[in-house]
Short mmCIF file of C-alpha atoms in Angstrom, two decimals:
data_model
loop_
_atom_site.label_atom_id
_atom_site.label_comp_id
_atom_site.label_asym_id
_atom_site.label_seq_id
_atom_site.Cartn_x
_atom_site.Cartn_y
_atom_site.Cartn_z
CA MET A 1 -7.24 -18.39 17.78
CA THR A 2 -5.10 -15.99 16.27
CA ARG A 3 -5.94 -12.74 14.71
CA TYR A 4 -2.76 -11.15 12.91
CA GLY A 5 -2.65 -7.51 12.62
CA MET A 6 0.09 -4.70 12.31
CA LEU A 7 0.36 -1.11 13.49
CA ILE A 8 2.06 1.32 11.33
CA ASP A 9 3.62 4.48 13.06
CA SER A 10 3.79 7.22 10.14
CA SER A 11 5.37 9.61 12.74
CA ARG A 12 8.55 7.32 12.85
CA CYS A 13 8.57 6.42 9.04
CA VAL A 14 12.04 7.65 7.88
CA ASN A 15 11.17 7.46 3.94
CA CYS A 16 13.97 4.43 3.47
CA TYR A 17 11.44 2.28 1.65
CA ALA A 18 13.15 -1.11 3.12
CA CYS A 19 9.69 -2.19 3.72
CA ARG A 20 8.52 -1.82 -0.08
CA ALA A 21 11.82 -2.77 -1.44
CA THR A 22 11.86 -5.75 0.54
CA CYS A 23 8.29 -6.50 -0.41
CA GLN A 24 8.89 -6.36 -4.06
CA LEU A 25 11.72 -8.47 -3.94
CA ASN A 26 10.27 -11.11 -1.94
CA HIS A 27 7.16 -11.29 -4.14
CA SER A 28 9.15 -10.71 -7.61
CA LEU A 29 7.02 -7.37 -8.42
CA LEU A 30 8.08 -5.40 -11.27
CA PRO A 31 9.60 -1.85 -10.37
CA THR A 32 6.09 -0.65 -11.60
CA GLU A 33 4.35 -2.98 -8.78
CA THR A 34 4.19 -2.34 -5.15
CA TYR A 35 2.07 -3.71 -2.00
CA ILE A 36 3.13 -0.76 0.15
CA LYS A 37 2.37 2.87 -1.10
CA PHE A 38 3.42 6.17 0.42
CA GLU A 39 1.62 9.04 0.61
CA HIS A 40 3.46 12.04 0.93
CA LYS A 41 1.71 15.35 2.70
CA GLU A 42 2.75 18.85 3.48
CA GLU A 43 1.92 20.12 6.69
CA GLY A 44 2.58 23.44 8.21
CA VAL A 45 2.69 26.98 6.87
CA TYR A 46 5.57 28.61 5.36
CA PRO A 47 8.32 28.87 6.47
CA ASN A 48 7.67 25.97 8.70
CA VAL A 49 6.66 23.44 6.23
CA LYS A 50 7.60 19.52 6.38
CA ILE A 51 6.59 16.36 4.28
CA ARG A 52 5.06 13.54 6.30
CA THR A 53 5.13 10.15 4.86
CA ALA A 54 2.71 7.54 5.42
CA PRO A 55 3.09 4.27 4.18
CA ARG A 56 0.11 2.25 3.47
CA GLN A 57 -1.03 -1.11 2.33
CA CYS A 58 -3.68 -3.71 2.62
CA ALA A 59 -5.92 -2.98 5.67
CA HIS A 60 -6.49 -6.83 5.96
CA CYS A 61 -10.27 -6.04 6.78
CA ALA A 62 -12.25 -8.62 8.71
CA ASP A 63 -15.26 -7.21 6.74
CA ALA A 64 -13.56 -7.22 3.32
CA PRO A 65 -15.43 -5.72 0.48
CA CYS A 66 -12.92 -7.15 -1.84
CA ALA A 67 -13.90 -10.85 -0.52
CA ARG A 68 -17.19 -10.08 -0.71
CA VAL A 69 -17.43 -8.86 -4.56
CA CYS A 70 -15.01 -11.49 -6.14
CA PRO A 71 -17.12 -13.85 -8.33
CA THR A 72 -14.68 -16.68 -8.03
CA GLY A 73 -13.48 -16.89 -4.24
CA ALA A 74 -10.00 -15.88 -5.31
CA THR A 75 -10.13 -13.29 -2.34
CA TYR A 76 -10.95 -14.48 0.95
CA VAL A 77 -10.61 -13.79 4.50
CA ALA A 78 -8.33 -16.73 6.20
CA ASP A 79 -8.74 -18.23 9.42
CA ASP A 80 -5.86 -15.94 10.99
CA GLY A 81 -7.59 -12.84 9.97
CA THR A 82 -5.60 -11.82 6.87
CA VAL A 83 -7.22 -11.29 3.45
CA GLN A 84 -5.63 -13.56 0.49
CA VAL A 85 -5.69 -14.54 -3.02
CA ASP A 86 -5.57 -17.68 -4.65
CA ASP A 87 -3.87 -16.90 -7.73
CA SER A 88 -5.30 -19.94 -9.30
CA LYS A 89 -8.86 -18.68 -9.16
CA CYS A 90 -8.49 -14.80 -10.25
CA ILE A 91 -9.89 -14.07 -13.35
CA GLY A 92 -8.40 -10.37 -13.36
CA CYS A 93 -11.90 -8.52 -13.61
CA GLY A 94 -10.74 -5.94 -11.11
CA TYR A 95 -14.02 -5.80 -9.02
CA CYS A 96 -11.74 -6.31 -5.90
CA THR A 97 -10.02 -3.04 -6.91
CA THR A 98 -12.93 -1.16 -7.44
CA VAL A 99 -14.25 -1.75 -3.91
CA CYS A 100 -11.04 -1.38 -1.88
CA PRO A 101 -11.53 1.90 0.20
CA TYR A 102 -7.80 1.73 0.59
CA ASP A 103 -6.31 1.29 -3.14
CA ALA A 104 -4.41 -1.64 -2.25
CA ARG A 105 -4.98 -4.13 -5.03
CA ILE A 106 -2.61 -4.24 -8.06
CA LYS A 107 -3.07 -6.21 -11.37
CA ARG A 108 -0.01 -8.13 -11.93
CA GLU A 109 1.71 -7.45 -15.54
CA GLU A 110 3.00 -10.76 -15.78
CA THR A 111 -0.16 -12.62 -14.73
CA GLY A 112 -3.38 -10.58 -14.74
CA VAL A 113 -3.92 -11.79 -11.26
CA VAL A 114 -5.41 -8.84 -8.90
CA SER A 115 -2.96 -9.09 -6.02
CA LYS A 116 -2.05 -7.39 -2.74
CA CYS A 117 -0.31 -7.80 0.51
CA SER A 118 -0.82 -11.13 2.22
CA LEU A 119 1.17 -9.72 5.26
CA CYS A 120 3.72 -12.51 4.05
CA HIS A 121 1.34 -15.44 4.64
CA GLU A 122 3.74 -18.01 3.78
CA ARG A 123 6.21 -16.59 6.70
CA LEU A 124 3.16 -16.67 9.22
CA ALA A 125 2.59 -20.56 8.24
CA ARG A 126 6.53 -20.91 9.18
CA GLY A 127 5.87 -18.78 12.50
CA GLU A 128 7.42 -15.85 11.16
CA GLN A 129 6.48 -12.11 10.92
CA PRO A 130 6.12 -10.48 7.68
CA LEU A 131 9.21 -8.98 6.17
CA CYS A 132 8.18 -5.18 6.19
CA SER A 133 7.74 -5.36 9.88
CA GLY A 134 11.27 -7.43 10.79
CA ILE A 135 13.14 -4.81 7.96
CA CYS A 136 11.95 -1.58 9.35
CA PRO A 137 15.06 0.03 11.08
CA VAL A 138 13.25 2.65 13.15
CA GLY A 139 10.29 0.34 14.78
CA ALA A 140 7.53 1.99 12.70
CA ARG A 141 6.05 -1.36 12.18
CA VAL A 142 4.95 -3.63 14.81
CA PHE A 143 3.26 -6.98 13.83
CA GLY A 144 1.46 -9.44 16.17
CA ASP A 145 -1.76 -11.30 17.30
CA LEU A 146 -4.55 -8.86 17.98
CA ASP A 147 -6.80 -11.62 20.05
CA ASP A 148 -3.33 -11.38 22.26
CA PRO A 149 -4.14 -8.95 24.98
CA GLU A 150 -0.43 -9.28 26.06
CA SER A 151 0.95 -9.15 22.75
CA GLU A 152 3.65 -6.57 21.61
CA LEU A 153 1.22 -5.35 19.22
CA ASN A 154 -1.68 -4.71 21.40
CA ARG A 155 0.52 -2.95 24.04
CA GLU A 156 2.16 -0.89 21.22
CA ILE A 157 -1.68 0.30 19.78
CA ALA A 158 -2.51 1.23 23.59
CA LEU A 159 0.72 3.21 24.01
CA ARG A 160 0.91 4.94 21.13
CA GLY A 161 -2.90 5.53 20.46
CA ALA A 162 -3.18 3.73 17.09
CA LYS A 163 -6.03 3.62 15.36
CA PRO A 164 -7.59 1.28 12.31
CA LEU A 165 -7.83 2.51 8.96
CA GLY A 166 -11.24 3.83 7.75
CA ASP A 167 -12.09 4.17 11.75
CA GLY A 168 -14.20 0.76 12.32
CA LEU A 169 -15.56 0.98 8.54
CA THR A 170 -14.37 -2.48 7.37
CA ASP A 171 -12.93 -3.76 10.67
CA SER A 172 -9.10 -3.26 9.86
CA HIS A 173 -6.36 -5.21 11.32
CA VAL A 174 -3.87 -2.46 10.27
CA TYR A 175 -3.61 0.42 12.67
CA TYR A 176 -2.04 3.73 12.28
CA VAL A 177 -0.17 6.27 14.47
CA ARG A 178 -0.61 9.59 12.60
#
């Protein structure tokens, strides 16, 4: 069985926004809509201050609060461990947005569907990786199978000391190096 996940190494991110731009184009998102958000945090004490950037997105939780509260079953955890949205079932109620601890949901202006990162589910079905991980010029994103102990993803999680979002609260499949 496959259980997909991703590592995002915030310490390597160079603010190029290639991941976000590629995602927006691939999913026909409006310029005001994005599945990948960037947090900017000031660290240090003047005059030695720097801005650290942390990209964040849906954590693809095994215990997904958004799926539990969806009254129509539009949001669900797929067999591969990703959290998906069936647009045809979404009524736009926003319950999923309210309970998401990672602020990963957006309401699409053109459709009213409350959507999110799918880890490029259509690409996964063809044996390809998500666009955001493939486009990153500095290797800040690593995608793979969490159930394969020999996968590059698991090796990098161990090597970089990555931790899941929420520290186990929702059994996140997205790991971060902070």
